[in-house]
CSV table of C-alpha atoms in Angstrom, one decimal:
chain,number,residue,atom,x,y,z
A,1072,UNK,CA,70.1,-41.1,3.6
A,1073,UNK,CA,73.8,-40.3,3.7
A,1074,UNK,CA,76.5,-42.8,4.5
A,1075,UNK,CA,77.0,-43.9,8.1
A,1076,UNK,CA,79.4,-42.1,10.4
A,1077,UNK,CA,82.1,-44.8,9.8
A,1078,UNK,CA,82.8,-43.4,6.4
A,1079,UNK,CA,83.9,-40.1,7.9
A,1080,UNK,CA,85.9,-41.8,10.6
A,1081,UNK,CA,87.7,-44.2,8.2
A,1082,UNK,CA,89.9,-41.3,6.9
A,1083,UNK,CA,91.2,-40.5,10.4
A,1084,UNK,CA,94.2,-42.9,10.3
A,1085,UNK,CA,94.9,-42.7,6.7
A,1086,UNK,CA,94.9,-38.9,5.8
A,1087,UNK,CA,97.1,-37.7,3.1
A,1088,UNK,CA,99.7,-34.9,3.7
A,1089,UNK,CA,100.7,-32.0,1.6
A,1090,UNK,CA,104.0,-32.5,-0.5
A,1091,UNK,CA,106.9,-32.4,1.8
A,1092,UNK,CA,105.0,-33.8,4.8
A,1093,UNK,CA,105.5,-37.3,6.3
A,1094,UNK,CA,103.0,-39.4,7.8
A,1095,UNK,CA,103.4,-37.8,11.2
A,1096,UNK,CA,103.2,-34.2,9.8
A,1097,UNK,CA,105.8,-31.8,8.3
A,1098,UNK,CA,109.1,-31.5,10.3
A,1099,UNK,CA,111.5,-28.6,10.4
A,1100,UNK,CA,114.8,-29.0,12.2
A,1101,UNK,CA,113.7,-32.3,13.6
A,1102,UNK,CA,110.6,-30.9,15.3
A,1103,UNK,CA,107.1,-31.6,14.3
A,1104,UNK,CA,105.4,-28.6,12.9
A,1105,UNK,CA,102.3,-27.3,14.5
A,1106,UNK,CA,99.2,-28.5,12.9
A,1107,UNK,CA,96.3,-26.0,12.7
A,1108,UNK,CA,92.8,-27.1,13.6
A,1109,UNK,CA,89.6,-26.0,11.8
A,1110,UNK,CA,85.8,-26.5,12.2
A,1111,UNK,CA,83.7,-27.3,9.0
A,1112,UNK,CA,79.9,-27.0,9.4
A,1113,UNK,CA,77.4,-27.6,6.6
A,1114,UNK,CA,73.7,-28.3,5.9
A,1115,UNK,CA,72.3,-29.3,2.5
A,1116,UNK,CA,69.6,-31.5,0.9
A,1117,UNK,CA,70.2,-35.1,2.0
A,1118,UNK,CA,71.5,-37.5,-0.6
A,1119,UNK,CA,74.1,-40.2,-1.1
A,1120,UNK,CA,77.8,-39.3,-1.2
A,1121,UNK,CA,77.9,-36.3,1.1
A,1122,UNK,CA,80.2,-37.9,3.8
A,1123,UNK,CA,82.3,-39.5,1.1
A,1124,UNK,CA,82.8,-36.2,-0.7
A,1125,UNK,CA,83.7,-34.4,2.5
A,1126,UNK,CA,86.1,-37.0,3.7
A,1127,UNK,CA,87.7,-37.4,0.3
A,1128,UNK,CA,88.3,-33.6,0.0
A,1129,UNK,CA,89.9,-33.5,3.5
A,1130,UNK,CA,92.1,-36.5,2.6
A,1131,UNK,CA,93.3,-34.8,-0.7
A,1132,UNK,CA,94.1,-31.5,1.0
A,1133,UNK,CA,96.3,-33.1,3.7
A,1134,UNK,CA,93.8,-32.9,6.5
A,1135,UNK,CA,93.1,-35.3,9.4
A,1136,UNK,CA,89.6,-35.7,10.9
A,1137,UNK,CA,89.8,-35.3,14.6
A,1138,UNK,CA,86.0,-35.6,15.3
A,1139,UNK,CA,82.9,-35.7,13.0
A,1140,UNK,CA,79.2,-35.5,13.8
A,1141,UNK,CA,76.2,-35.8,11.4
A,1142,UNK,CA,72.5,-35.9,11.3
A,1143,UNK,CA,70.1,-36.6,8.6
A,1144,UNK,CA,66.6,-35.2,9.3
A,1145,UNK,CA,63.9,-37.4,7.6
A,1146,UNK,CA,61.2,-34.8,8.2
A,1147,UNK,CA,62.9,-32.0,6.4
A,1148,UNK,CA,65.1,-34.0,4.0
A,1149,UNK,CA,68.1,-32.1,5.2
A,1150,UNK,CA,71.6,-33.3,6.2
A,1151,UNK,CA,73.8,-31.6,8.8
A,1152,UNK,CA,77.5,-32.2,9.5
A,1153,UNK,CA,80.3,-30.7,11.8
A,1154,UNK,CA,83.8,-31.8,11.3
A,1155,UNK,CA,86.8,-31.0,13.5
A,1156,UNK,CA,90.0,-31.5,11.5
A,1157,UNK,CA,93.6,-30.6,11.5
A,1158,UNK,CA,95.8,-29.6,8.7
A,1159,UNK,CA,99.5,-29.3,7.8
A,1160,UNK,CA,101.2,-25.9,7.9
A,1161,UNK,CA,100.5,-24.0,4.7
A,1162,UNK,CA,96.9,-25.0,4.6
A,1163,UNK,CA,95.2,-21.7,5.5
A,1164,UNK,CA,91.6,-21.0,6.2
A,1165,UNK,CA,91.4,-18.9,3.0
A,1166,UNK,CA,92.8,-21.8,1.0
A,1167,UNK,CA,90.3,-24.2,2.5
A,1168,UNK,CA,87.3,-21.9,1.9
A,1169,UNK,CA,88.4,-21.4,-1.8
A,1170,UNK,CA,88.9,-25.0,-2.5
A,1171,UNK,CA,85.9,-26.4,-0.7
A,1172,UNK,CA,83.5,-24.3,-2.6
A,1173,UNK,CA,83.4,-26.9,-5.5
A,1174,UNK,CA,82.3,-29.6,-3.0
A,1175,UNK,CA,79.8,-27.2,-1.4
A,1176,UNK,CA,78.3,-26.2,-4.8
A,1177,UNK,CA,77.9,-29.8,-6.0
A,1178,UNK,CA,75.7,-30.5,-3.0
A,1179,UNK,CA,74.0,-27.1,-2.6
A,1180,UNK,CA,75.5,-26.8,0.8
A,1181,UNK,CA,75.3,-24.0,3.2
A,1182,UNK,CA,78.7,-24.3,4.7
A,1183,UNK,CA,81.4,-22.5,6.9
A,1184,UNK,CA,85.0,-23.1,7.8
A,1185,UNK,CA,86.5,-21.5,10.9
A,1186,UNK,CA,89.8,-21.8,12.7
A,1187,UNK,CA,89.1,-23.9,15.8
A,1188,UNK,CA,91.1,-21.6,18.0
A,1189,UNK,CA,89.4,-18.4,16.8
A,1190,UNK,CA,87.4,-16.8,19.7
A,1191,UNK,CA,84.1,-15.4,18.8
A,1192,UNK,CA,83.6,-11.7,19.6
A,1193,UNK,CA,80.5,-11.1,21.7
A,1194,UNK,CA,78.4,-8.2,23.0
A,1195,UNK,CA,76.5,-8.8,26.3
A,1196,UNK,CA,73.3,-6.8,26.7
A,1197,UNK,CA,71.7,-6.5,30.2
A,1198,UNK,CA,69.1,-4.4,32.1
A,1199,UNK,CA,68.8,-4.6,35.8
A,1200,UNK,CA,69.2,-8.4,36.6
A,1201,UNK,CA,73.0,-9.1,36.5
A,1202,UNK,CA,73.2,-12.8,37.3
A,1203,UNK,CA,73.7,-14.0,33.7
A,1204,UNK,CA,76.0,-11.1,32.9
A,1205,UNK,CA,78.2,-11.8,35.9
A,1206,UNK,CA,78.3,-15.6,35.0
A,1207,UNK,CA,79.3,-15.0,31.4
A,1208,UNK,CA,82.0,-12.5,32.3
A,1209,UNK,CA,83.5,-14.9,34.8
A,1210,UNK,CA,83.3,-17.9,32.5
A,1211,UNK,CA,85.0,-15.9,29.8
A,1212,UNK,CA,87.8,-14.7,32.1
A,1213,UNK,CA,88.3,-18.3,33.5
A,1214,UNK,CA,88.6,-19.7,30.1
A,1215,UNK,CA,85.5,-21.9,30.4
A,1216,UNK,CA,83.8,-19.9,27.7
A,1217,UNK,CA,85.8,-19.5,24.4
A,1218,UNK,CA,84.7,-15.9,23.6
A,1219,UNK,CA,86.0,-12.5,23.7
A,1220,UNK,CA,83.6,-10.0,25.2
A,1221,UNK,CA,83.9,-6.9,23.2
A,1222,UNK,CA,81.4,-4.8,25.2
A,1223,UNK,CA,78.6,-4.8,27.7
A,1224,UNK,CA,75.6,-2.7,26.6
A,1225,UNK,CA,72.8,-1.7,28.9
A,1226,UNK,CA,69.8,0.7,28.9
A,1227,UNK,CA,70.8,1.4,32.6
A,1228,UNK,CA,74.0,2.1,34.3
A,1229,UNK,CA,73.7,-0.4,37.1
A,1230,UNK,CA,76.5,-2.7,35.9
A,1231,UNK,CA,79.1,-0.2,34.6
A,1232,UNK,CA,81.2,-1.1,37.6
A,1233,UNK,CA,80.9,-4.8,37.1
A,1234,UNK,CA,82.0,-4.5,33.5
A,1235,UNK,CA,85.0,-2.3,34.5
A,1236,UNK,CA,86.1,-4.8,37.0
A,1237,UNK,CA,86.5,-7.4,34.2
A,1238,UNK,CA,88.2,-4.8,32.0
A,1239,UNK,CA,85.2,-4.8,29.4
A,1240,UNK,CA,84.0,-1.6,27.9
A,1241,UNK,CA,80.6,-0.5,29.0
A,1242,UNK,CA,78.1,1.4,26.7
A,1243,UNK,CA,75.0,2.9,28.1
A,1244,UNK,CA,72.4,3.1,25.5
A,1245,UNK,CA,69.2,4.5,27.1
A,1246,UNK,CA,65.8,3.8,25.7
A,1247,UNK,CA,63.0,6.1,26.7
A,1248,UNK,CA,59.8,4.3,27.7
A,1249,UNK,CA,57.3,4.4,25.0
A,1250,UNK,CA,59.5,6.3,22.5
A,1251,UNK,CA,59.8,4.7,19.1
A,1252,UNK,CA,62.4,7.3,18.1
A,1253,UNK,CA,64.5,6.5,21.2
A,1254,UNK,CA,64.4,2.9,20.4
A,1255,UNK,CA,65.5,3.3,16.8
A,1256,UNK,CA,68.4,5.6,17.9
A,1257,UNK,CA,69.4,3.0,20.4
A,1258,UNK,CA,69.4,0.1,17.9
A,1259,UNK,CA,71.3,2.2,15.4
A,1260,UNK,CA,74.0,2.9,18.1
A,1261,UNK,CA,74.0,-0.9,18.8
A,1262,UNK,CA,74.5,-1.7,15.1
A,1263,UNK,CA,77.4,0.8,14.9
A,1264,UNK,CA,79.1,-0.8,17.8
A,1265,UNK,CA,78.6,-4.3,16.3
A,1266,UNK,CA,80.2,-3.2,13.1
A,1267,UNK,CA,83.1,-1.3,14.7
A,1268,UNK,CA,84.0,-4.1,17.1
A,1269,UNK,CA,83.5,-6.9,14.5
A,1270,UNK,CA,81.0,-8.5,16.8
A,1271,UNK,CA,79.6,-11.9,15.7
A,1272,UNK,CA,77.1,-12.6,18.5
A,1273,UNK,CA,74.9,-10.6,20.7
A,1274,UNK,CA,73.7,-12.2,23.9
A,1275,UNK,CA,70.6,-10.8,25.8
A,1276,UNK,CA,71.7,-11.7,29.3
A,1277,UNK,CA,68.4,-10.6,30.8
A,1278,UNK,CA,68.0,-7.5,28.5
A,1279,UNK,CA,64.4,-6.5,29.0
A,1280,UNK,CA,63.8,-4.4,26.0
A,1281,UNK,CA,62.0,-6.0,23.0
A,1282,UNK,CA,64.1,-5.7,19.9
A,1283,UNK,CA,62.5,-4.4,16.7
A,1284,UNK,CA,61.7,-6.6,13.7
A,1285,UNK,CA,64.2,-4.7,11.7
A,1286,UNK,CA,67.1,-5.5,14.1
A,1287,UNK,CA,66.2,-9.2,14.3
A,1288,UNK,CA,66.2,-9.4,10.5
A,1289,UNK,CA,69.6,-7.7,10.3
A,1290,UNK,CA,71.2,-10.3,12.7
A,1291,UNK,CA,69.5,-13.7,11.9
A,1292,UNK,CA,71.1,-16.4,14.0
A,1293,UNK,CA,73.2,-13.9,15.7
A,1294,UNK,CA,71.3,-13.0,18.8
A,1295,UNK,CA,70.7,-15.4,21.8
A,1296,UNK,CA,68.2,-14.7,24.5
A,1297,UNK,CA,67.5,-16.4,27.9
A,1298,UNK,CA,63.8,-16.9,28.7
A,1299,UNK,CA,61.9,-18.5,31.6
A,1300,UNK,CA,60.0,-20.6,29.0
A,1301,UNK,CA,59.1,-23.4,31.5
A,1302,UNK,CA,56.7,-20.9,33.0
A,1303,UNK,CA,54.7,-20.4,29.8
A,1304,UNK,CA,51.4,-19.7,31.6
A,1305,UNK,CA,52.9,-16.8,33.6
A,1306,UNK,CA,53.1,-13.7,31.6
A,1307,UNK,CA,54.3,-10.2,32.7
A,1308,UNK,CA,56.1,-9.2,35.8
A,1309,UNK,CA,57.0,-11.5,38.8
A,1310,UNK,CA,56.7,-14.9,36.9
A,1311,UNK,CA,58.3,-16.8,39.8
A,1312,UNK,CA,55.9,-15.4,42.3
A,1313,UNK,CA,53.1,-16.4,40.0
A,1314,UNK,CA,54.6,-19.9,39.7
A,1315,UNK,CA,54.7,-20.1,43.5
A,1316,UNK,CA,51.0,-19.2,43.7
A,1317,UNK,CA,50.3,-22.1,41.4
A,1318,UNK,CA,52.5,-24.5,43.2
A,1319,UNK,CA,54.7,-25.4,40.3
A,1320,UNK,CA,57.1,-28.4,40.6
A,1321,UNK,CA,59.6,-27.5,37.9
A,1322,UNK,CA,61.5,-24.3,37.3
A,1323,UNK,CA,63.2,-23.9,34.0
A,1324,UNK,CA,64.8,-21.7,31.4
A,1325,UNK,CA,65.3,-21.7,27.7
A,1326,UNK,CA,68.1,-20.2,25.5
A,1327,UNK,CA,67.0,-19.5,22.0
A,1328,UNK,CA,67.8,-17.4,19.0
A,1329,UNK,CA,65.9,-14.2,18.7
A,1330,UNK,CA,63.5,-13.7,15.8
A,1331,UNK,CA,60.9,-11.2,14.9
A,1332,UNK,CA,58.3,-13.4,16.7
A,1333,UNK,CA,58.8,-12.6,20.5
A,1334,UNK,CA,60.3,-15.6,22.4
A,1335,UNK,CA,59.4,-17.9,19.5
A,1336,UNK,CA,63.0,-18.3,18.0
A,1337,UNK,CA,64.7,-21.7,17.6
A,1338,UNK,CA,65.6,-23.3,20.8
A,1339,UNK,CA,69.3,-24.0,21.6
A,1340,UNK,CA,69.3,-25.3,25.1
A,1341,UNK,CA,66.9,-25.9,28.1
A,1342,UNK,CA,67.6,-26.4,31.7
A,1343,UNK,CA,65.1,-27.5,34.5
A,1344,UNK,CA,65.3,-27.9,38.3
A,1345,UNK,CA,62.6,-29.7,40.4
A,1346,UNK,CA,61.3,-27.7,43.4
A,1347,UNK,CA,59.2,-28.7,46.4
A,1348,UNK,CA,56.0,-27.4,47.9
A,1349,UNK,CA,58.1,-25.8,50.7
A,1350,UNK,CA,60.0,-23.5,48.3
A,1351,UNK,CA,59.3,-19.8,48.8
A,1352,UNK,CA,59.0,-17.2,46.0
A,1353,UNK,CA,62.5,-16.0,46.9
A,1354,UNK,CA,63.8,-19.5,46.6
A,1355,UNK,CA,62.2,-20.0,43.3
A,1356,UNK,CA,63.8,-16.8,42.1
A,1357,UNK,CA,67.2,-18.1,43.2
A,1358,UNK,CA,66.7,-21.4,41.4
A,1359,UNK,CA,65.4,-19.6,38.3
A,1360,UNK,CA,68.5,-17.5,38.2
A,1361,UNK,CA,70.7,-20.5,38.4
A,1362,UNK,CA,69.1,-22.4,35.6
A,1363,UNK,CA,69.1,-19.3,33.4
A,1364,UNK,CA,72.8,-19.0,33.9
A,1365,UNK,CA,73.4,-22.7,33.1
A,1366,UNK,CA,71.2,-22.7,30.0
A,1367,UNK,CA,72.6,-19.5,28.6
A,1368,UNK,CA,76.2,-20.4,29.1
A,1369,UNK,CA,75.8,-23.7,27.3
A,1370,UNK,CA,74.0,-22.0,24.4
A,1371,UNK,CA,76.7,-19.4,24.0
A,1372,UNK,CA,79.5,-21.9,24.4
A,1373,UNK,CA,78.0,-24.2,21.7
A,1374,UNK,CA,77.2,-21.3,19.4
A,1375,UNK,CA,80.8,-20.0,19.7
A,1376,UNK,CA,82.2,-23.5,18.9
A,1377,UNK,CA,80.1,-23.8,15.8
A,1378,UNK,CA,78.0,-26.7,17.3
A,1379,UNK,CA,74.6,-25.2,16.4
A,1380,UNK,CA,73.0,-25.3,13.0
A,1381,UNK,CA,69.6,-23.9,12.1
A,1382,UNK,CA,67.0,-26.4,10.9
A,1383,UNK,CA,64.0,-24.3,10.0
A,1384,UNK,CA,62.3,-23.3,13.4
A,1385,UNK,CA,64.5,-25.8,15.2
A,1386,UNK,CA,68.2,-26.4,15.8
A,1387,UNK,CA,70.7,-29.3,15.4
A,1388,UNK,CA,73.2,-29.1,18.3
A,1389,UNK,CA,76.3,-31.2,18.0
A,1390,UNK,CA,77.1,-31.0,21.7
């Protein structure tokens, strides 16, 4: 297994600086220069020396570790790590990506470096249930969700006004029922929008169309869906009414990545709420909407902060 967490933390108070920088950071005109912050995520086969190599690299490039999390999966033999670090002025993300490649190659890492302040560009997709859409729009505007919503996409026009009230462009992409041609045209339009707007994440905020295998394969790990998966026995329409008929005691929701296998993608977050025998179908619907909003918002937030790493059919979430 890789070294204990303390190896990464041990660099925090002893980080080197680039030439010209003092122990408290480079100064100009008597004022401390602003240090940029970055997020490094990686996964690789687990072996000795990974934490030491990463922390030594950061030390030698004048960086300071602000926070570090790691996990070694004994079942898969894989190691996962997320490091939040700061760097002196002059250390750009391009330089970091170029110089870290040697470390990454030596451990066969799948790795990424992102500016911590960079807001992920997101498209929200919705059909005719707007609770998750409204929740994500509000969280983004209030600053609770660190994303830029590039557009709202829907196969209906119900929420065009809601999108406009938040100043977000609305795109109506209709899908004719039972028409494969219409579905293909709609997905082609969606892909064009994603490319034109430099979108990094697509969120299915109660979007009720099944995405094609082709689209799922083109956007692996970039589509998040919300699903009432704590009701696995209740298929089809009106699942909460079916749950009421069966007298369920828990209402839940699951946020997961979308794959070609319907509702089988890696789980990011789950939320559950206990309900009593006195709850009506309408009350179950209300509870269900609330837990759907909570689970989806957390999943989008963690993904946008680069806290979620894929581990086969599962995820590692450094929340």
